[in-house]
GROMACS .gro file of C-alpha atoms in nm:
model
  368
    1MET     CA    1  -6.809   7.268  19.646
    2THR     CA    2  -7.076   7.019  19.782
    3LYS     CA    3  -6.840   6.728  19.730
    4LEU     CA    4  -6.551   6.912  19.942
    5LEU     CA    5  -6.794   7.012  20.192
    6LEU     CA    6  -6.923   6.637  20.219
    7LEU     CA    7  -6.549   6.526  20.219
    8VAL     CA    8  -6.467   6.759  20.519
    9CYS     CA    9  -6.791   6.660  20.721
   10VAL     CA   10  -6.704   6.281  20.674
   11SER     CA   11  -6.338   6.341  20.750
   12LEU     CA   12  -6.432   6.508  21.065
   13LEU     CA   13  -6.634   6.217  21.169
   14LEU     CA   14  -6.343   5.948  21.076
   15ALA     CA   15  -6.107   6.170  21.252
   16TYR     CA   16  -6.328   6.191  21.587
   17LEU     CA   17  -6.354   5.810  21.586
   18SER     CA   18  -5.992   5.779  21.558
   19GLN     CA   19  -5.919   6.012  21.803
   20HIS     CA   20  -6.138   5.816  22.039
   21ARG     CA   21  -6.013   5.483  21.911
   22LEU     CA   22  -6.374   5.369  21.844
   23LEU     CA   23  -6.253   5.161  21.546
   24VAL     CA   24  -5.922   5.030  21.661
   25MET     CA   25  -5.895   4.636  21.567
   26LYS     CA   26  -5.645   4.400  21.724
   27ILE     CA   27  -5.420   4.212  21.461
   28GLY     CA   28  -5.244   3.970  21.631
   29ALA     CA   29  -5.066   3.998  21.979
   30ARG     CA   30  -4.867   4.298  21.902
   31HIS     CA   31  -5.041   4.500  21.627
   32GLU     CA   32  -5.340   4.730  21.587
   33LEU     CA   33  -5.538   4.869  21.283
   34ASP     CA   34  -5.716   5.218  21.330
   35ALA     CA   35  -5.969   5.156  21.065
   36ALA     CA   36  -6.102   5.523  21.087
   37LEU     CA   37  -5.746   5.637  21.042
   38ALA     CA   38  -5.731   5.409  20.760
   39GLY     CA   39  -6.028   5.520  20.597
   40LEU     CA   40  -5.956   5.891  20.622
   41ILE     CA   41  -5.615   5.844  20.453
   42VAL     CA   42  -5.783   5.630  20.182
   43MET     CA   43  -6.078   5.864  20.139
   44LEU     CA   44  -5.869   6.191  20.119
   45SER     CA   45  -5.588   6.035  19.897
   46LEU     CA   46  -5.871   5.935  19.664
   47PHE     CA   47  -6.028   6.311  19.628
   48CYS     CA   48  -5.700   6.440  19.567
   49GLY     CA   49  -5.546   6.167  19.350
   50LEU     CA   50  -5.878   6.134  19.107
   51ARG     CA   51  -5.848   6.496  19.015
   52THR     CA   52  -5.786   6.591  18.662
   53SER     CA   53  -5.782   6.978  18.681
   54TYR     CA   54  -5.726   7.205  18.985
   55ASN     CA   55  -5.486   7.510  19.006
   56ASP     CA   56  -5.186   7.390  18.868
   57THR     CA   57  -5.257   7.026  18.815
   58TRP     CA   58  -5.287   7.052  18.448
   59THR     CA   59  -4.930   7.198  18.405
   60TYR     CA   60  -4.801   6.870  18.639
   61ILE     CA   61  -5.002   6.635  18.402
   62GLN     CA   62  -4.833   6.796  18.081
   63GLU     CA   63  -4.481   6.779  18.257
   64PHE     CA   64  -4.545   6.414  18.342
   65GLN     CA   65  -4.669   6.330  18.005
   66ASN     CA   66  -4.355   6.492  17.831
   67ALA     CA   67  -4.125   6.339  18.066
   68GLY     CA   68  -3.811   6.187  17.919
   69THR     CA   69  -3.617   5.875  18.019
   70THR     CA   70  -3.403   5.858  18.317
   71ALA     CA   71  -3.108   5.842  18.079
   72GLU     CA   72  -3.211   6.153  17.944
   73PHE     CA   73  -3.255   6.324  18.263
   74TRP     CA   74  -2.884   6.235  18.367
   75ALA     CA   75  -2.769   6.357  18.011
   76SER     CA   76  -2.925   6.672  18.064
   77GLY     CA   77  -2.683   6.769  18.340
   78PRO     CA   78  -2.944   6.846  18.614
   79HIS     CA   79  -2.881   7.131  18.832
   80LEU     CA   80  -2.874   7.095  19.224
   81LEU     CA   81  -3.119   7.391  19.265
   82GLY     CA   82  -3.340   7.288  18.964
   83ASN     CA   83  -3.547   7.022  19.179
   84PRO     CA   84  -3.362   6.729  19.028
   85GLY     CA   85  -3.507   6.482  19.260
   86TYR     CA   86  -3.860   6.542  19.160
   87CYS     CA   87  -3.747   6.557  18.782
   88TRP     CA   88  -3.570   6.208  18.835
   89PHE     CA   89  -3.891   6.084  19.006
   90GLU     CA   90  -4.134   6.193  18.730
   91SER     CA   91  -3.896   6.034  18.462
   92ALA     CA   92  -3.850   5.714  18.682
   93PHE     CA   93  -4.235   5.669  18.731
   94HIS     CA   94  -4.303   5.747  18.381
   95GLN     CA   95  -4.063   5.473  18.263
   96TRP     CA   96  -4.084   5.216  18.493
   97VAL     CA   97  -4.410   5.247  18.671
   98SER     CA   98  -4.678   5.389  18.448
   99PRO     CA   99  -4.708   5.646  18.171
  100ASN     CA  100  -5.063   5.705  18.269
  101PHE     CA  101  -5.076   6.037  18.455
  102HIS     CA  102  -5.376   5.918  18.669
  103VAL     CA  103  -5.177   5.649  18.846
  104PHE     CA  104  -4.900   5.932  18.889
  105LEU     CA  105  -5.139   6.190  19.076
  106MET     CA  106  -5.254   5.892  19.256
  107ALA     CA  107  -4.941   5.792  19.397
  108THR     CA  108  -4.814   6.106  19.478
  109SER     CA  109  -5.132   6.183  19.655
  110VAL     CA  110  -5.141   5.857  19.860
  111PHE     CA  111  -4.774   5.951  19.990
  112THR     CA  112  -4.841   6.313  20.071
  113VAL     CA  113  -5.180   6.274  20.228
  114THR     CA  114  -5.036   5.964  20.448
  115CYS     CA  115  -4.763   6.159  20.559
  116PHE     CA  116  -4.943   6.481  20.653
  117VAL     CA  117  -5.254   6.294  20.814
  118ARG     CA  118  -5.004   6.056  21.016
  119PHE     CA  119  -4.815   6.360  21.148
  120ILE     CA  120  -5.124   6.555  21.254
  121ARG     CA  121  -5.222   6.232  21.445
  122ARG     CA  122  -4.902   6.199  21.611
  123TYR     CA  123  -4.872   6.535  21.741
  124THR     CA  124  -5.191   6.715  21.826
  125ALA     CA  125  -5.394   6.701  22.113
  126ASP     CA  126  -5.739   6.703  21.929
  127PHE     CA  127  -5.705   6.502  21.604
  128THR     CA  128  -6.064   6.617  21.508
  129PHE     CA  129  -5.987   6.992  21.533
  130SER     CA  130  -5.665   6.943  21.371
  131ILE     CA  131  -5.810   6.765  21.070
  132LEU     CA  132  -6.050   7.080  21.037
  133MET     CA  133  -5.769   7.312  21.020
  134PHE     CA  134  -5.606   7.086  20.785
  135PHE     CA  135  -5.878   7.165  20.549
  136THR     CA  136  -5.986   7.527  20.636
  137ILE     CA  137  -5.632   7.696  20.643
  138GLY     CA  138  -5.584   7.539  20.308
  139LEU     CA  139  -5.298   7.271  20.323
  140TYR     CA  140  -5.518   7.002  20.189
  141THR     CA  141  -5.652   7.166  19.886
  142PHE     CA  142  -5.307   7.307  19.835
  143ASN     CA  143  -5.179   6.921  19.795
  144MET     CA  144  -5.364   6.924  19.486
  145ALA     CA  145  -5.216   7.237  19.369
  146ALA     CA  146  -4.828   7.196  19.430
  147ILE     CA  147  -4.723   6.844  19.376
  148LYS     CA  148  -4.336   6.923  19.414
  149GLN     CA  149  -4.345   7.138  19.723
  150CYS     CA  150  -4.612   6.901  19.890
  151ILE     CA  151  -4.366   6.589  19.817
  152ALA     CA  152  -4.106   6.774  19.991
  153MET     CA  153  -4.321   6.867  20.294
  154ALA     CA  154  -4.414   6.519  20.321
  155ILE     CA  155  -4.039   6.386  20.336
  156LEU     CA  156  -4.001   6.674  20.604
  157THR     CA  157  -4.255   6.525  20.817
  158LEU     CA  158  -4.042   6.224  20.851
  159ALA     CA  159  -3.739   6.479  20.925
  160ILE     CA  160  -3.915   6.631  21.248
  161PRO     CA  161  -3.937   6.337  21.488
  162ARG     CA  162  -3.537   6.284  21.402
  163LEU     CA  163  -3.522   6.642  21.508
  164LEU     CA  164  -3.697   6.596  21.805
  165LYS     CA  165  -3.486   6.287  21.896
  166ARG     CA  166  -3.177   6.507  21.802
  167LYS     CA  167  -3.084   6.265  21.528
  168TYR     CA  168  -2.932   6.566  21.355
  169LEU     CA  169  -2.748   6.349  21.079
  170SER     CA  170  -3.064   6.189  20.956
  171PHE     CA  171  -3.261   6.512  20.975
  172TYR     CA  172  -3.027   6.687  20.764
  173LEU     CA  173  -3.008   6.396  20.505
  174LEU     CA  174  -3.394   6.430  20.493
  175VAL     CA  175  -3.397   6.805  20.435
  176PHE     CA  176  -3.160   6.754  20.176
  177LEU     CA  177  -3.360   6.501  20.005
  178ALA     CA  178  -3.674   6.724  20.033
  179MET     CA  179  -3.451   7.000  19.873
  180LEU     CA  180  -3.407   6.801  19.587
  181PHE     CA  181  -3.798   6.791  19.530
  182HIS     CA  182  -3.860   7.156  19.600
  183THR     CA  183  -3.565   7.434  19.673
  184TYR     CA  184  -3.739   7.608  19.942
  185ALA     CA  185  -3.742   7.295  20.152
  186LEU     CA  186  -3.385   7.401  20.231
  187LEU     CA  187  -3.558   7.632  20.483
  188PHE     CA  188  -3.574   7.366  20.737
  189VAL     CA  189  -3.192   7.375  20.796
  190ILE     CA  190  -3.260   7.659  21.034
  191LEU     CA  191  -3.525   7.439  21.250
  192PRO     CA  192  -3.275   7.313  21.503
  193VAL     CA  193  -3.231   7.629  21.663
  194PHE     CA  194  -3.634   7.681  21.678
  195THR     CA  195  -3.631   7.387  21.911
  196ARG     CA  196  -3.577   7.641  22.204
  197ARG     CA  197  -3.860   7.812  22.406
  198PRO     CA  198  -4.029   8.067  22.199
  199TRP     CA  199  -4.082   8.434  22.272
  200LYS     CA  200  -3.724   8.459  22.407
  201ALA     CA  201  -3.441   8.667  22.217
  202LEU     CA  202  -3.451   8.432  21.907
  203THR     CA  203  -3.809   8.513  21.861
  204TYR     CA  204  -3.780   8.875  21.892
  205LEU     CA  205  -3.460   8.896  21.666
  206THR     CA  206  -3.664   8.672  21.380
  207ILE     CA  207  -3.961   8.960  21.416
  208LEU     CA  208  -3.728   9.233  21.415
  209ALA     CA  209  -3.532   9.093  21.090
  210VAL     CA  210  -3.876   9.052  20.907
  211ALA     CA  211  -3.978   9.409  21.006
  212VAL     CA  212  -3.648   9.534  20.836
  213ILE     CA  213  -3.716   9.316  20.535
  214LEU     CA  214  -4.058   9.490  20.494
  215PHE     CA  215  -3.907   9.828  20.545
  216THR     CA  216  -3.647   9.782  20.286
  217PHE     CA  217  -3.829   9.526  20.096
  218GLU     CA  218  -3.740   9.635  19.737
  219SER     CA  219  -3.392   9.675  19.783
  220THR     CA  220  -3.345   9.366  20.020
  221ILE     CA  221  -3.518   9.154  19.762
  222THR     CA  222  -3.320   9.273  19.464
  223ASN     CA  223  -3.001   9.179  19.660
  224PHE     CA  224  -3.177   8.839  19.713
  225LEU     CA  225  -3.265   8.776  19.360
  226GLU     CA  226  -2.913   8.885  19.255
  227LEU     CA  227  -2.773   8.613  19.502
  228ALA     CA  228  -3.023   8.372  19.402
  229GLU     CA  229  -2.926   8.407  19.036
  230ASN     CA  230  -2.548   8.395  19.101
  231ILE     CA  231  -2.597   8.031  19.273
  232GLY     CA  232  -2.816   7.930  18.961
  233LYS     CA  233  -3.143   7.967  19.119
  234ASN     CA  234  -3.370   8.202  18.872
  235ILE     CA  235  -3.663   8.378  19.033
  236SER     CA  236  -3.855   8.622  18.855
  237ALA     CA  237  -3.826   9.007  18.980
  238LYS     CA  238  -4.164   9.048  18.832
  239GLU     CA  239  -4.314   8.775  19.026
  240VAL     CA  240  -4.193   8.927  19.346
  241LEU     CA  241  -4.185   9.293  19.300
  242GLU     CA  242  -4.468   9.331  19.072
  243THR     CA  243  -4.762   9.115  19.208
  244GLU     CA  244  -5.030   9.171  19.448
  245SER     CA  245  -4.996   9.142  19.835
  246ILE     CA  246  -5.136   8.908  20.067
  247ASN     CA  247  -5.467   8.868  20.142
  248VAL     CA  248  -5.542   9.037  20.501
  249LEU     CA  249  -5.809   8.790  20.623
  250ARG     CA  250  -5.578   8.497  20.553
  251LEU     CA  251  -5.302   8.680  20.763
  252ALA     CA  252  -5.545   8.706  21.040
  253VAL     CA  253  -5.611   8.368  21.034
  254TYR     CA  254  -5.250   8.271  21.046
  255ALA     CA  255  -5.194   8.512  21.326
  256VAL     CA  256  -5.429   8.339  21.563
  257PRO     CA  257  -5.184   8.054  21.720
  258PRO     CA  258  -4.891   8.289  21.727
  259LEU     CA  259  -5.069   8.560  21.932
  260CYS     CA  260  -5.251   8.326  22.142
  261SER     CA  261  -4.887   8.181  22.257
  262PHE     CA  262  -4.765   8.511  22.294
  263ALA     CA  263  -5.045   8.639  22.508
  264PHE     CA  264  -5.017   8.321  22.746
  265ARG     CA  265  -4.668   8.279  22.718
  266LYS     CA  266  -4.631   8.227  23.079
  267ARG     CA  267  -4.909   8.014  23.146
  268LEU     CA  268  -4.803   7.788  22.864
  269ALA     CA  269  -4.438   7.798  22.981
  270VAL     CA  270  -4.522   7.542  23.245
  271SER     CA  271  -4.590   7.273  23.015
  272LEU     CA  272  -4.365   7.363  22.726
  273HIS     CA  273  -4.122   7.080  22.608
  274THR     CA  274  -3.930   7.093  22.292
  275GLU     CA  275  -4.180   6.943  22.070
  276GLN     CA  276  -4.434   7.207  22.162
  277SER     CA  277  -4.151   7.456  22.181
  278LEU     CA  278  -4.073   7.363  21.780
  279MET     CA  279  -4.432   7.346  21.677
  280ILE     CA  280  -4.501   7.709  21.830
  281ASN     CA  281  -4.193   7.863  21.673
  282MET     CA  282  -4.301   7.704  21.325
  283SER     CA  283  -4.658   7.877  21.367
  284VAL     CA  284  -4.443   8.198  21.448
  285LEU     CA  285  -4.212   8.141  21.112
  286SER     CA  286  -4.550   8.055  20.916
  287PHE     CA  287  -4.688   8.393  21.004
  288LEU     CA  288  -4.390   8.617  20.976
  289ILE     CA  289  -4.311   8.459  20.635
  290MET     CA  290  -4.690   8.532  20.531
  291CYS     CA  291  -4.636   8.874  20.667
  292LEU     CA  292  -4.349   8.943  20.400
  293GLY     CA  293  -4.645   8.901  20.133
  294LEU     CA  294  -4.792   9.237  20.273
  295ALA     CA  295  -4.555   9.431  20.059
  296SER     CA  296  -4.565   9.216  19.735
  297ALA     CA  297  -4.566   8.863  19.601
  298ALA     CA  298  -4.838   8.705  19.798
  299ASN     CA  299  -4.806   8.349  19.623
  300LEU     CA  300  -4.438   8.331  19.657
  301PHE     CA  301  -4.444   8.419  20.028
  302GLY     CA  302  -4.779   8.249  20.103
  303ARG     CA  303  -4.661   7.907  19.939
  304THR     CA  304  -4.335   7.952  20.160
  305ALA     CA  305  -4.525   7.985  20.488
  306ILE     CA  306  -4.696   7.676  20.425
  307TYR     CA  307  -4.381   7.495  20.498
  308PHE     CA  308  -4.441   7.560  20.853
  309GLU     CA  309  -4.825   7.534  20.846
  310LEU     CA  310  -4.827   7.185  21.016
  311GLY     CA  311  -4.699   7.336  21.312
  312THR     CA  312  -4.978   7.568  21.323
  313ILE     CA  313  -5.228   7.274  21.275
  314VAL     CA  314  -5.110   7.071  21.568
  315ILE     CA  315  -5.016   7.333  21.820
  316LEU     CA  316  -5.370   7.531  21.854
  317PRO     CA  317  -5.547   7.253  22.003
  318TRP     CA  318  -5.273   7.188  22.254
  319MET     CA  319  -5.253   7.537  22.334
  320LEU     CA  320  -5.634   7.560  22.426
  321ARG     CA  321  -5.629   7.275  22.666
  322GLN     CA  322  -5.326   7.412  22.839
  323ILE     CA  323  -5.475   7.742  22.875
  324PHE     CA  324  -5.808   7.683  22.966
  325ASN     CA  325  -6.025   7.424  23.160
  326LYS     CA  326  -6.194   7.150  22.996
  327ARG     CA  327  -6.531   7.323  22.968
  328SER     CA  328  -6.359   7.634  22.848
  329ALA     CA  329  -6.112   7.477  22.599
  330LEU     CA  330  -6.422   7.283  22.438
  331ALA     CA  331  -6.610   7.587  22.395
  332LEU     CA  332  -6.335   7.785  22.231
  333THR     CA  333  -6.269   7.508  22.019
  334LEU     CA  334  -6.631   7.513  21.912
  335LEU     CA  335  -6.602   7.849  21.850
  336ALA     CA  336  -6.275   7.856  21.668
  337SER     CA  337  -6.399   7.568  21.433
  338VAL     CA  338  -6.727   7.785  21.307
  339CYS     CA  339  -6.473   8.073  21.252
  340TYR     CA  340  -6.252   7.847  21.072
  341MET     CA  341  -6.538   7.713  20.835
  342ALA     CA  342  -6.642   8.078  20.802
  343PHE     CA  343  -6.317   8.147  20.668
  344TYR     CA  344  -6.313   7.821  20.443
  345MET     CA  345  -6.649   7.887  20.292
  346VAL     CA  346  -6.512   8.227  20.167
  347ASP     CA  347  -6.176   8.069  20.045
  348ILE     CA  348  -6.309   7.781  19.846
  349THR     CA  349  -6.553   8.004  19.670
  350GLY     CA  350  -6.391   7.907  19.306
  351PHE     CA  351  -6.314   7.538  19.403
  352GLN     CA  352  -6.613   7.386  19.236
  353ALA     CA  353  -6.523   7.556  18.889
  354GLU     CA  354  -6.175   7.444  18.918
  355TYR     CA  355  -6.182   7.099  19.038
  356HIS     CA  356  -6.245   6.803  18.794
  357ALA     CA  357  -6.194   6.428  18.846
  358ILE     CA  358  -6.220   6.074  18.707
  359SER     CA  359  -6.444   5.785  18.862
  360LEU     CA  360  -6.276   5.531  19.055
  361GLY     CA  361  -6.367   5.310  18.781
  362GLU     CA  362  -6.196   5.505  18.532
  363LEU     CA  363  -5.878   5.500  18.765
  364PHE     CA  364  -5.894   5.104  18.794
  365ARG     CA  365  -5.890   5.080  18.417
  366ALA     CA  366  -5.586   5.299  18.413
  367PHE     CA  367  -5.427   5.039  18.603
  368PHE     CA  368  -5.540   4.745  18.399
   0.00000   0.00000   0.00000
C-alpha cells in the first residue's frame, strides 16, 4: 500500500505540473513536449506493467504462456462474441514480438495508461483532481486486473473524439474493434443518442428502464441470459443470480456526479455543449449500471459500469467550476479530494498482499 500511495502523491504532483504547463518544452517551431505528462504516463505504465500478480493478472499470464500461433487461432474457428481480437493479439504478440509475459504486460499497460491519461488531460477542467479520481474510484488499479476490458476501453477513448465530431463511421468502426477485444464494449453503440442534453426525456426513460429491471430482476436477467446463449455468448447464471450485491459505499461514490448534475441542472444548462452533455450522461449511465448490482452480480455490473467511468472522472471538476465561484469551487474540490482519498484508503486495504512486481532491471533482462 505504501508504494501505491507514494505513486498517487507523485502522480498528483506531475499532474499539477502538467496542468499548469510548468515543464513544457519547445521542440522545434511547431511541437512541444509536456515533460510532466510524459513522466506521469511512464511512471503509471511502469507500476502497472511490472506487476507479476494482482487480481486476475496470473490468469492472463497463464493464458499468454499457453497461447498458440496465429495459424492455430484461425484454425480454431474464432467466434465473434468470444473476444477474438484479444485472442489473436495475444497469439500474435507471443509469436512475433516476445513469448515473455513481462513484455506483454508492459506493452498492454503502456497502451492503456497512455490512452486513459491523454483522454483525461484532453477533456478535464482540472487535471490534478481528475487524476486523483482516476486512482480513487478504481480505474487505475482495475487496469491491472482486466486486460481485455481495459484494452477495449482504451480503444474507445479514441472513438469518443470521433463521436463528438460526428464522424459516425470511424466511431462505429472503433467500437467494433473494441468489441473484438471485450464483448461488452458493444454498449457504446448507444452513445450517440446520449450526446443530447442530460435530464431530459431520454435520461428519465433510462432511469425508468433500470428501475423496471431491478423490480423484475430474476425474470429479466433470465431472459437476457437465454438471448445471450442463443447468439453464442455464454454468461453463467450463477455469476449473475447467486453472487453478492454491490457495495453501497461504492455506489454512493458513483452517485456524486449524477446527483450534482441533477441538482444544478438549470445552472449547468447555460454552459452545456455536446462534450459536457456526453460526459454527464456517461456518469449517469455508469451509476445506473452500478445500481443493477444492488440486486446481485456486483462484479458483473461493477465491471460493466467502468466502461462509462471516464465520463465521471472528467465531468465532476467541470461541474464544480461551473456551479460555484472560484473560491468555493477550490474549497469543494479539496473537500471532495479528502472524501475520495478516505474511500480509497478503505478500498485498497488488500492491495499490498495481492500486488507483486519485478524490478526494472529484471524487465530489461526480459527484453535482452
